[in-house]
mmCIF file with all atom_site columns, C-alpha atoms in Angstrom:
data_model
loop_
_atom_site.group_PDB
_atom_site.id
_atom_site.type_symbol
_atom_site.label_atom_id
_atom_site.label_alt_id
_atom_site.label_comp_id
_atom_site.label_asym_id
_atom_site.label_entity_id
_atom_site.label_seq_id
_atom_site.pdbx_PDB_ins_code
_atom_site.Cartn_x
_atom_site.Cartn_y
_atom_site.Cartn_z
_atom_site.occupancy
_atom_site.B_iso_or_equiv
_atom_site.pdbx_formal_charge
_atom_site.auth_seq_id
_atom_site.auth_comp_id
_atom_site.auth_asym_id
_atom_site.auth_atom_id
_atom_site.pdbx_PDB_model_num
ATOM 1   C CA . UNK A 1 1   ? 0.000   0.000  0.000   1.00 0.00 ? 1   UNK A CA 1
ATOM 2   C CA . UNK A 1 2   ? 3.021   2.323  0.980   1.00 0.00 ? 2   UNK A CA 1
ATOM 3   C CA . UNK A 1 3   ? 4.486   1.904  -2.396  1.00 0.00 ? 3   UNK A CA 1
ATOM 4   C CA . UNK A 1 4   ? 1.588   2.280  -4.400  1.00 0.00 ? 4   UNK A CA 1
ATOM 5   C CA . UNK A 1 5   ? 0.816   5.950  -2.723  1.00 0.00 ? 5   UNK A CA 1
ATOM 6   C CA . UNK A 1 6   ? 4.444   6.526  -3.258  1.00 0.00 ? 6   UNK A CA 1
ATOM 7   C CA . UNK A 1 7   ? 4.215   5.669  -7.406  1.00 0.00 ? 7   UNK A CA 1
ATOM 8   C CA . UNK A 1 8   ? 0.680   7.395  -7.067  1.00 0.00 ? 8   UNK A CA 1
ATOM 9   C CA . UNK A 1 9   ? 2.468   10.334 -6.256  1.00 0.00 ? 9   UNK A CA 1
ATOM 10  C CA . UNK A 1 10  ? 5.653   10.120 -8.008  1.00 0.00 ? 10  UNK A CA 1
ATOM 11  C CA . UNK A 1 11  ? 3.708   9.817  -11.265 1.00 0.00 ? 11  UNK A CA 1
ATOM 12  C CA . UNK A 1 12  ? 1.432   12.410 -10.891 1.00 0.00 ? 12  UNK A CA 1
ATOM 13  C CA . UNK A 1 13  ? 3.920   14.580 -10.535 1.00 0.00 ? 13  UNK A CA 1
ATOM 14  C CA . UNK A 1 14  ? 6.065   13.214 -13.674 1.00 0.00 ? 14  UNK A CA 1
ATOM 15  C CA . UNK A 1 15  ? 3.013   13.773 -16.093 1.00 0.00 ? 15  UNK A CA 1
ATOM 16  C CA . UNK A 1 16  ? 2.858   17.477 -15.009 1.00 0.00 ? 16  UNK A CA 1
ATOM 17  C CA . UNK A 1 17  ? 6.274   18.272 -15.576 1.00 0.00 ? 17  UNK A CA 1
ATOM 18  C CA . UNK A 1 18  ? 5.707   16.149 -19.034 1.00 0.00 ? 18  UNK A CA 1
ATOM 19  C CA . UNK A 1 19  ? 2.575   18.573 -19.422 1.00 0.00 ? 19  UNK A CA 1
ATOM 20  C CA . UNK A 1 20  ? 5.061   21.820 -19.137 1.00 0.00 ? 20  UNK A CA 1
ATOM 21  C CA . UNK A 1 21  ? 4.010   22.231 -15.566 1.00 0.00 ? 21  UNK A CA 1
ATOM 22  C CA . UNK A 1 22  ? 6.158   22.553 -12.528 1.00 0.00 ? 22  UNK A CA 1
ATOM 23  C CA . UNK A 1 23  ? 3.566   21.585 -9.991  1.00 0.00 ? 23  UNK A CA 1
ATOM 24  C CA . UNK A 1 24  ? 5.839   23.545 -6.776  1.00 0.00 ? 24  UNK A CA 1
ATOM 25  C CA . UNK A 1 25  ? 5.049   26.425 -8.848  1.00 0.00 ? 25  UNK A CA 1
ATOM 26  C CA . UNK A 1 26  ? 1.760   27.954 -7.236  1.00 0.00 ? 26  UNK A CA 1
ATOM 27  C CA . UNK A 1 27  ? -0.064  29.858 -9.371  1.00 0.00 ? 27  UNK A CA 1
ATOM 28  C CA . UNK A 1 28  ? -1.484  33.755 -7.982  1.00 0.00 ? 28  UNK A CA 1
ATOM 29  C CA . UNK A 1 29  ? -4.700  32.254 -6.856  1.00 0.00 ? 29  UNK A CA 1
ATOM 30  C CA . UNK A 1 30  ? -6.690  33.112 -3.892  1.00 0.00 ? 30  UNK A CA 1
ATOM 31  C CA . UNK A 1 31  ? -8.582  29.996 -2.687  1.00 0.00 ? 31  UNK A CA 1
ATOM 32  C CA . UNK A 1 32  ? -6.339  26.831 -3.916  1.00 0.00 ? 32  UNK A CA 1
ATOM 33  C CA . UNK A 1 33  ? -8.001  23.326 -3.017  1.00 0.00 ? 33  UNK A CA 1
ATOM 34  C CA . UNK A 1 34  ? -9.837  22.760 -0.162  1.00 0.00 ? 34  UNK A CA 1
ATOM 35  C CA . UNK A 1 35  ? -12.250 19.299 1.260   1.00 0.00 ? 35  UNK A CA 1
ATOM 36  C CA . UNK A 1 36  ? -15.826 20.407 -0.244  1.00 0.00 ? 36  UNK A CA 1
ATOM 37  C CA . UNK A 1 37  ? -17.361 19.287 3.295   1.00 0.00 ? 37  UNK A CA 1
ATOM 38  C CA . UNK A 1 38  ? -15.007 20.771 6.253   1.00 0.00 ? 38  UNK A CA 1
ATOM 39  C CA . UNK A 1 39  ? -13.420 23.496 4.163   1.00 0.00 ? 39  UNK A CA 1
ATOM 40  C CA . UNK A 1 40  ? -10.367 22.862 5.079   1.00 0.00 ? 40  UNK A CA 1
ATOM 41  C CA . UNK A 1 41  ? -7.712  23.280 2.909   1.00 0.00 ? 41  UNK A CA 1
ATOM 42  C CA . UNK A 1 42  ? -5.387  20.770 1.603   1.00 0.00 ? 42  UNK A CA 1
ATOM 43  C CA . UNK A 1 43  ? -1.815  20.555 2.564   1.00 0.00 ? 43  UNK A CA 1
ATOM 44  C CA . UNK A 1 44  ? 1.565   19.049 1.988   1.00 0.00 ? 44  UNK A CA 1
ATOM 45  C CA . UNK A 1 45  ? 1.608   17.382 -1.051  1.00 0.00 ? 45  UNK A CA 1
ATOM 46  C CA . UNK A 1 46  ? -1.925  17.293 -1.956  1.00 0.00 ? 46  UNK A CA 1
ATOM 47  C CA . UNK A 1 47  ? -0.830  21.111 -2.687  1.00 0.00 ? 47  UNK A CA 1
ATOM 48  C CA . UNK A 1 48  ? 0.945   19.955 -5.562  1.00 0.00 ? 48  UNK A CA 1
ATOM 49  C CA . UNK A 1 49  ? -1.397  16.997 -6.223  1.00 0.00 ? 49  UNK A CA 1
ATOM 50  C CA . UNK A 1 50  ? -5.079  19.031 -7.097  1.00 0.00 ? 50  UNK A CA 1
ATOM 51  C CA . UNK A 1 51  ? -5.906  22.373 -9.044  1.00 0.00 ? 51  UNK A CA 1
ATOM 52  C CA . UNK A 1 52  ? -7.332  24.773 -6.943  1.00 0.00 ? 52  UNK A CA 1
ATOM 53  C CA . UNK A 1 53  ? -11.212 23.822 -6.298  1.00 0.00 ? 53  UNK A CA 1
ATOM 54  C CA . UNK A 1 54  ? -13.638 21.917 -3.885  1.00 0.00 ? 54  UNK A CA 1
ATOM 55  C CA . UNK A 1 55  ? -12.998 17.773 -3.667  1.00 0.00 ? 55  UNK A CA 1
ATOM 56  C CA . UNK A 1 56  ? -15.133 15.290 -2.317  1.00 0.00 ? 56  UNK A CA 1
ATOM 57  C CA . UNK A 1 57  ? -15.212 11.834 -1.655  1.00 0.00 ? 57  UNK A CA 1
ATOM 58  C CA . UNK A 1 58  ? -17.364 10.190 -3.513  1.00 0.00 ? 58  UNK A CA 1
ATOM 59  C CA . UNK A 1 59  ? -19.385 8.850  -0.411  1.00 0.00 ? 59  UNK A CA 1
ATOM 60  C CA . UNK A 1 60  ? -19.550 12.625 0.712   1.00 0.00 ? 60  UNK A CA 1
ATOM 61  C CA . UNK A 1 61  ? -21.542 13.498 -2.962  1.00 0.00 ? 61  UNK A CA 1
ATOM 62  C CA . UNK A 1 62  ? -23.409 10.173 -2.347  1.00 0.00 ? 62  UNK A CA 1
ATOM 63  C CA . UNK A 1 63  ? -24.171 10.874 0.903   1.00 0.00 ? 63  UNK A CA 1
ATOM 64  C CA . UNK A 1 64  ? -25.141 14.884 0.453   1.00 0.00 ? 64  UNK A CA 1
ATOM 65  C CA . UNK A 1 65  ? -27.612 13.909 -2.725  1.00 0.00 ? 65  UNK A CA 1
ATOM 66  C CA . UNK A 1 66  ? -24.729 14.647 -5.625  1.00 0.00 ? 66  UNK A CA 1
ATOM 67  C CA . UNK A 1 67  ? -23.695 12.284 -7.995  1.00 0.00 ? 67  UNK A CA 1
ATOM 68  C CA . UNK A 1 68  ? -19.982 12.275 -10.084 1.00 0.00 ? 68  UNK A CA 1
ATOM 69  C CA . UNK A 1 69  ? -20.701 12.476 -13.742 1.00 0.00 ? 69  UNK A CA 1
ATOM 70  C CA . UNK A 1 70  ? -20.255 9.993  -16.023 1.00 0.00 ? 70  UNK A CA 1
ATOM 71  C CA . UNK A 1 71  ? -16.426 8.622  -17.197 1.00 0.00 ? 71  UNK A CA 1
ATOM 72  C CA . UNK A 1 72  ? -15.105 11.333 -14.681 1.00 0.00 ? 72  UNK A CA 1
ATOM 73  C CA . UNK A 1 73  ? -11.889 9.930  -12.992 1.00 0.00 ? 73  UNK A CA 1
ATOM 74  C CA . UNK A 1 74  ? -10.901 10.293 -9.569  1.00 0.00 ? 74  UNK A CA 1
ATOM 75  C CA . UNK A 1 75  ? -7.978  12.425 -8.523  1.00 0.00 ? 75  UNK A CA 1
ATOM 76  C CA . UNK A 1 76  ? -5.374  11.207 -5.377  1.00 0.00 ? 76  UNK A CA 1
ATOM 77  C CA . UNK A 1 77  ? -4.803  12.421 -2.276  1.00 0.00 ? 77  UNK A CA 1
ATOM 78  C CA . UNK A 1 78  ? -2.583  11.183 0.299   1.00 0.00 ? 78  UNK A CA 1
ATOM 79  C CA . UNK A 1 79  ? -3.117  11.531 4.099   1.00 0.00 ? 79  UNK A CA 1
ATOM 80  C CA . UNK A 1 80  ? -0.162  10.746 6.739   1.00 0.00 ? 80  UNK A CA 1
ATOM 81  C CA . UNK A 1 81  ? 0.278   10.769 10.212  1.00 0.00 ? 81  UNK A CA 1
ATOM 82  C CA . UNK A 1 82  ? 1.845   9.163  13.430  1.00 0.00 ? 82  UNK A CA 1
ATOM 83  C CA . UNK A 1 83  ? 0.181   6.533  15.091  1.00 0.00 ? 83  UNK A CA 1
ATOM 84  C CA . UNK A 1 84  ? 1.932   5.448  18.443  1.00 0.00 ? 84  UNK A CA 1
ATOM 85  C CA . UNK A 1 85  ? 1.820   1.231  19.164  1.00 0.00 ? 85  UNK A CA 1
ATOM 86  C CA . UNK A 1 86  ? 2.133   -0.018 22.394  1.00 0.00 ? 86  UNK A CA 1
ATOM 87  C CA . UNK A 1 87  ? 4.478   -3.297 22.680  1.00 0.00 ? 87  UNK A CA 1
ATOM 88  C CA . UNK A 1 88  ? 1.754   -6.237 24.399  1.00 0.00 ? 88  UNK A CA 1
ATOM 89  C CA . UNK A 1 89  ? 5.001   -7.196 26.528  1.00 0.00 ? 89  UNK A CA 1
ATOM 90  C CA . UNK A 1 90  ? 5.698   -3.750 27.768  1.00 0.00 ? 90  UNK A CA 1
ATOM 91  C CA . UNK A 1 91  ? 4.959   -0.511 28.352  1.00 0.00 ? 91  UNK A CA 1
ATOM 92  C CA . UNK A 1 92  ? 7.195   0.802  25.391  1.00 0.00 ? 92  UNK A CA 1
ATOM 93  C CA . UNK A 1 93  ? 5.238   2.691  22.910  1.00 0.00 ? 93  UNK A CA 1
ATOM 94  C CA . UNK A 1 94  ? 6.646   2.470  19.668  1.00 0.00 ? 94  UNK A CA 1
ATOM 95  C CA . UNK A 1 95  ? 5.542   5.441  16.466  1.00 0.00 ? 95  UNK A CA 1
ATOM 96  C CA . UNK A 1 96  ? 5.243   4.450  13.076  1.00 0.00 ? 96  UNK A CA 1
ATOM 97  C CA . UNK A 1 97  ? 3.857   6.753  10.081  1.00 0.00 ? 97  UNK A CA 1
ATOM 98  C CA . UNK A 1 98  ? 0.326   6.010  8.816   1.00 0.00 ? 98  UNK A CA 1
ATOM 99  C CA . UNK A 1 99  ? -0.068  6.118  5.027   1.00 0.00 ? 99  UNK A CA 1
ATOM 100 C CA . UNK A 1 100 ? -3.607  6.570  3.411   1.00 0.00 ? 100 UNK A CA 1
ATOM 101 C CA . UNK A 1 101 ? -4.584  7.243  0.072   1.00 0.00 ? 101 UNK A CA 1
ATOM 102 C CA . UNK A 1 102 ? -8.196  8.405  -0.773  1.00 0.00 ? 102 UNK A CA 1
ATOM 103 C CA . UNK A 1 103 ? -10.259 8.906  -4.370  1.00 0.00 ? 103 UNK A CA 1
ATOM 104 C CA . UNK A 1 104 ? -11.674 12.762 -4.325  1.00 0.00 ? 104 UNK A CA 1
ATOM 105 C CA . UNK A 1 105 ? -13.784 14.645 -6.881  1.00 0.00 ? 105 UNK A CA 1
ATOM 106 C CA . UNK A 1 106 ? -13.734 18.249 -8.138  1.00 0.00 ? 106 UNK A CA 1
ATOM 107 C CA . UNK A 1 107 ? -17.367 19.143 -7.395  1.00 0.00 ? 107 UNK A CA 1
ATOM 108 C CA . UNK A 1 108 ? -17.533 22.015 -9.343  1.00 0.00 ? 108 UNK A CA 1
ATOM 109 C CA . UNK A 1 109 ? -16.257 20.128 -12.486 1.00 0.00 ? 109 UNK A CA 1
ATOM 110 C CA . UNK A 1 110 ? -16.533 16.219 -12.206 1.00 0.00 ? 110 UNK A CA 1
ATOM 111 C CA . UNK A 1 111 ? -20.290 16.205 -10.337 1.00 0.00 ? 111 UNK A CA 1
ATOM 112 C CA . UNK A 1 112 ? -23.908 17.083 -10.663 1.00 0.00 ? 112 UNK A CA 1
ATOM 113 C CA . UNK A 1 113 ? -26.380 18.274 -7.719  1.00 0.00 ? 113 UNK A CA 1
ATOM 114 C CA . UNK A 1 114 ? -23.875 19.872 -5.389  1.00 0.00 ? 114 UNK A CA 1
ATOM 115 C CA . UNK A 1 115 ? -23.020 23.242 -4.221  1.00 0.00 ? 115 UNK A CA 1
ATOM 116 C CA . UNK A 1 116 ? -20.091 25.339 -3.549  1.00 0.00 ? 116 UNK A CA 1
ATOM 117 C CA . UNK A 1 117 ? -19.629 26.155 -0.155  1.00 0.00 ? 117 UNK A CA 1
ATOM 118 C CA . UNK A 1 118 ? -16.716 28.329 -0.784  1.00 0.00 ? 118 UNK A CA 1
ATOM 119 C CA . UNK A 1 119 ? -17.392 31.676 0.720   1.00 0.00 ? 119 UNK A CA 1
ATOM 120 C CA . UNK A 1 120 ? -16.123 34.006 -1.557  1.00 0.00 ? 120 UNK A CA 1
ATOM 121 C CA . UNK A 1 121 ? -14.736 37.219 -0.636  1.00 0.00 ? 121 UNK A CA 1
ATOM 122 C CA . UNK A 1 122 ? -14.446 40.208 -2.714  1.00 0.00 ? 122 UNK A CA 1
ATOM 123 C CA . UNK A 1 123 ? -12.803 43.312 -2.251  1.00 0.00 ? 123 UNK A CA 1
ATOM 124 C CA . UNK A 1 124 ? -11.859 46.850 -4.313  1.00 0.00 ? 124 UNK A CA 1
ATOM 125 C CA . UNK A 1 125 ? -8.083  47.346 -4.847  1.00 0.00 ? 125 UNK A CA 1
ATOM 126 C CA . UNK A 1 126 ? -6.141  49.455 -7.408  1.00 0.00 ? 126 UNK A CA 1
ATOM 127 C CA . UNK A 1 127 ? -2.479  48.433 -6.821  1.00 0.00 ? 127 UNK A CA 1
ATOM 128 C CA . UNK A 1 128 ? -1.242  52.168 -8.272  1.00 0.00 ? 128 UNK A CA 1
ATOM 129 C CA . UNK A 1 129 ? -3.315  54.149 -6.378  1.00 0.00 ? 129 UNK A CA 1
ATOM 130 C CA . UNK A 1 130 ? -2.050  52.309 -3.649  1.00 0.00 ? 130 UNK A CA 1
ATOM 131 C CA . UNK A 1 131 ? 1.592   51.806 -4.569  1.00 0.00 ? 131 UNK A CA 1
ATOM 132 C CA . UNK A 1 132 ? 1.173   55.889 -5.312  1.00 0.00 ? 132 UNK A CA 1
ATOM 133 C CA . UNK A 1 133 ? -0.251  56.927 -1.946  1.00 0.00 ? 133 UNK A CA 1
ATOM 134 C CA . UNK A 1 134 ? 2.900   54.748 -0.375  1.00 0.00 ? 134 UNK A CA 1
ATOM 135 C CA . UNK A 1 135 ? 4.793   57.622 -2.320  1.00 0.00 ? 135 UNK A CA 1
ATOM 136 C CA . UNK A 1 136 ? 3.130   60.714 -1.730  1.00 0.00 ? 136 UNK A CA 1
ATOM 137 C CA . UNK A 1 137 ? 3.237   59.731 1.979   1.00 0.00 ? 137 UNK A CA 1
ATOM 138 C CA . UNK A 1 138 ? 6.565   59.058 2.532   1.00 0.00 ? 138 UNK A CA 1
ATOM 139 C CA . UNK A 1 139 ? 8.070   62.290 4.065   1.00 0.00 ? 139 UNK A CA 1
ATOM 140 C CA . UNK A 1 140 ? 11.835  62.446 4.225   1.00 0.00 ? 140 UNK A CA 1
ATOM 141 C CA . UNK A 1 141 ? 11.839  59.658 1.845   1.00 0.00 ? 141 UNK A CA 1
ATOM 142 C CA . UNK A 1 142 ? 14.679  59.214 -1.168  1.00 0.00 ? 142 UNK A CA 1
ATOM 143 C CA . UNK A 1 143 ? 13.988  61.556 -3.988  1.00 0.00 ? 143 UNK A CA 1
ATOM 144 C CA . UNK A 1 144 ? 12.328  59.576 -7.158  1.00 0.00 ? 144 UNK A CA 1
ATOM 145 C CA . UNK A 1 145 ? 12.693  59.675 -10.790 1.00 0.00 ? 145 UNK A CA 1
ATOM 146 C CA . UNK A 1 146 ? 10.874  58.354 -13.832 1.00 0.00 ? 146 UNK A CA 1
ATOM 147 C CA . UNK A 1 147 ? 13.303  56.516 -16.770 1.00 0.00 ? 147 UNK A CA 1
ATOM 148 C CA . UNK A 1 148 ? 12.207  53.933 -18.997 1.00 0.00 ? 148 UNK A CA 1
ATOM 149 C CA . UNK A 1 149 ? 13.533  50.004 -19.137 1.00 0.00 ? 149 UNK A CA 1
ATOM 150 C CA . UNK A 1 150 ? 13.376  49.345 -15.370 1.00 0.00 ? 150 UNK A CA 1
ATOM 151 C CA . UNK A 1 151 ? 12.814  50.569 -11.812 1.00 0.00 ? 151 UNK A CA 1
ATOM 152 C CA . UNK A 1 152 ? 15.365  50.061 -9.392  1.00 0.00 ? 152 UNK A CA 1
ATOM 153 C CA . UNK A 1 153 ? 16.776  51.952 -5.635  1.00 0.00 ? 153 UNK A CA 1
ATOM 154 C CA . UNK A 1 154 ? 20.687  53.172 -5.772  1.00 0.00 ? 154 UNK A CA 1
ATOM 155 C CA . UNK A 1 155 ? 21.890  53.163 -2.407  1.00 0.00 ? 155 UNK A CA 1
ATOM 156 C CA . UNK A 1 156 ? 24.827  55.465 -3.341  1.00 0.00 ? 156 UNK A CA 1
ATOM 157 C CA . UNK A 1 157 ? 22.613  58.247 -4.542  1.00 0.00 ? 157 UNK A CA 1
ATOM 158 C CA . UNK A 1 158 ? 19.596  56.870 -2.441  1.00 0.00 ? 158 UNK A CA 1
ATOM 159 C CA . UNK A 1 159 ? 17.369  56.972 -5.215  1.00 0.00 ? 159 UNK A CA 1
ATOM 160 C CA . UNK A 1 160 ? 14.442  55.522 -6.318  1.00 0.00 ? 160 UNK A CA 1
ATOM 161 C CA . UNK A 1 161 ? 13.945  55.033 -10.098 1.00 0.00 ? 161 UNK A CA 1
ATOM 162 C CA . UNK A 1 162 ? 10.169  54.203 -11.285 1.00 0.00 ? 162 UNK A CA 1
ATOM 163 C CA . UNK A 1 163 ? 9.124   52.397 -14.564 1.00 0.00 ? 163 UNK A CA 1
ATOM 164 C CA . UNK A 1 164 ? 7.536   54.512 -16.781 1.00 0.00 ? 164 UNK A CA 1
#
């Protein structure tokens, strides 16, 4: 079972980079992949694993009235932890790692008759204005310049050159 998650895993991650993908590459993306029923997001390597979205098992959609559409396949993730053994001859307690692998759906994309429950949160921002205000406000502050090709600080003039 250990090995299989392990090949699970290791391929997965060879038919992205195949794909032109670097999977430890994160995209800019607010809200990356999270269990559709807790909301909790999805660590470690399951980070790397699944696009950004809500997954399910599929006795979660079963169970909450959904269904997973026909031909869809299931996508892996891998859960880990310690469990601590006691020894029946003595007190000892002995911790080994727990390896579990479980089938999940995206339930926006692979199923029918569920829901987000994704809360999602919007909000106005104009990086300029913003990155302007930062400048205007600055009293004391280094002296700043507009030039073309690329913005940069000099230390030895203590300057500040913008791209324009």
């Amino acid at each position: 079972m250990k090995n299989d998650v392990y090949e699970l895993v290791t391929k997965r991650i060879l038919d992205m980079l195949a794909a032109g993908v670097a999977p430890w590459r994160q995209p800019w993306v607010v809200g990356g992949a999270v269990n559709w029923k807790t909301q909790k997001p999805y660590r470690g390597i399951n980070t790397m694993l699944l696009d950004s979205g809500e997954y399910a098992t599929f006795k979660q959609i079963k169970e909450s009235g959904g269904r997973v559409k026909r031909g869809e396949k299931a996508q892996t993730v891998v859960f880990w932890k310690w469990l601590e053994l006691k020894d029946k001859d003595s007190t000892r307690t002995q911790k080994i790692p727990y390896l579990r692998k479980s089938a999940v759906f995206n339930i926006q994309t692979q199923c029918e008759g569920l829901q987000s429950k994704r809360q999602e949160l919007t909000f106005q921002h104009d990086p300029i204005a913003a990155a302007e205000a930062i400048i205007n406000g600055y009293v004391g502050g280094p002296p700043t310049s507009f030039m073309s090709g690329r913005a940069f600080y000099r230390p030895r003039t203590d300057t500040i050159a913008e791209l324009y």
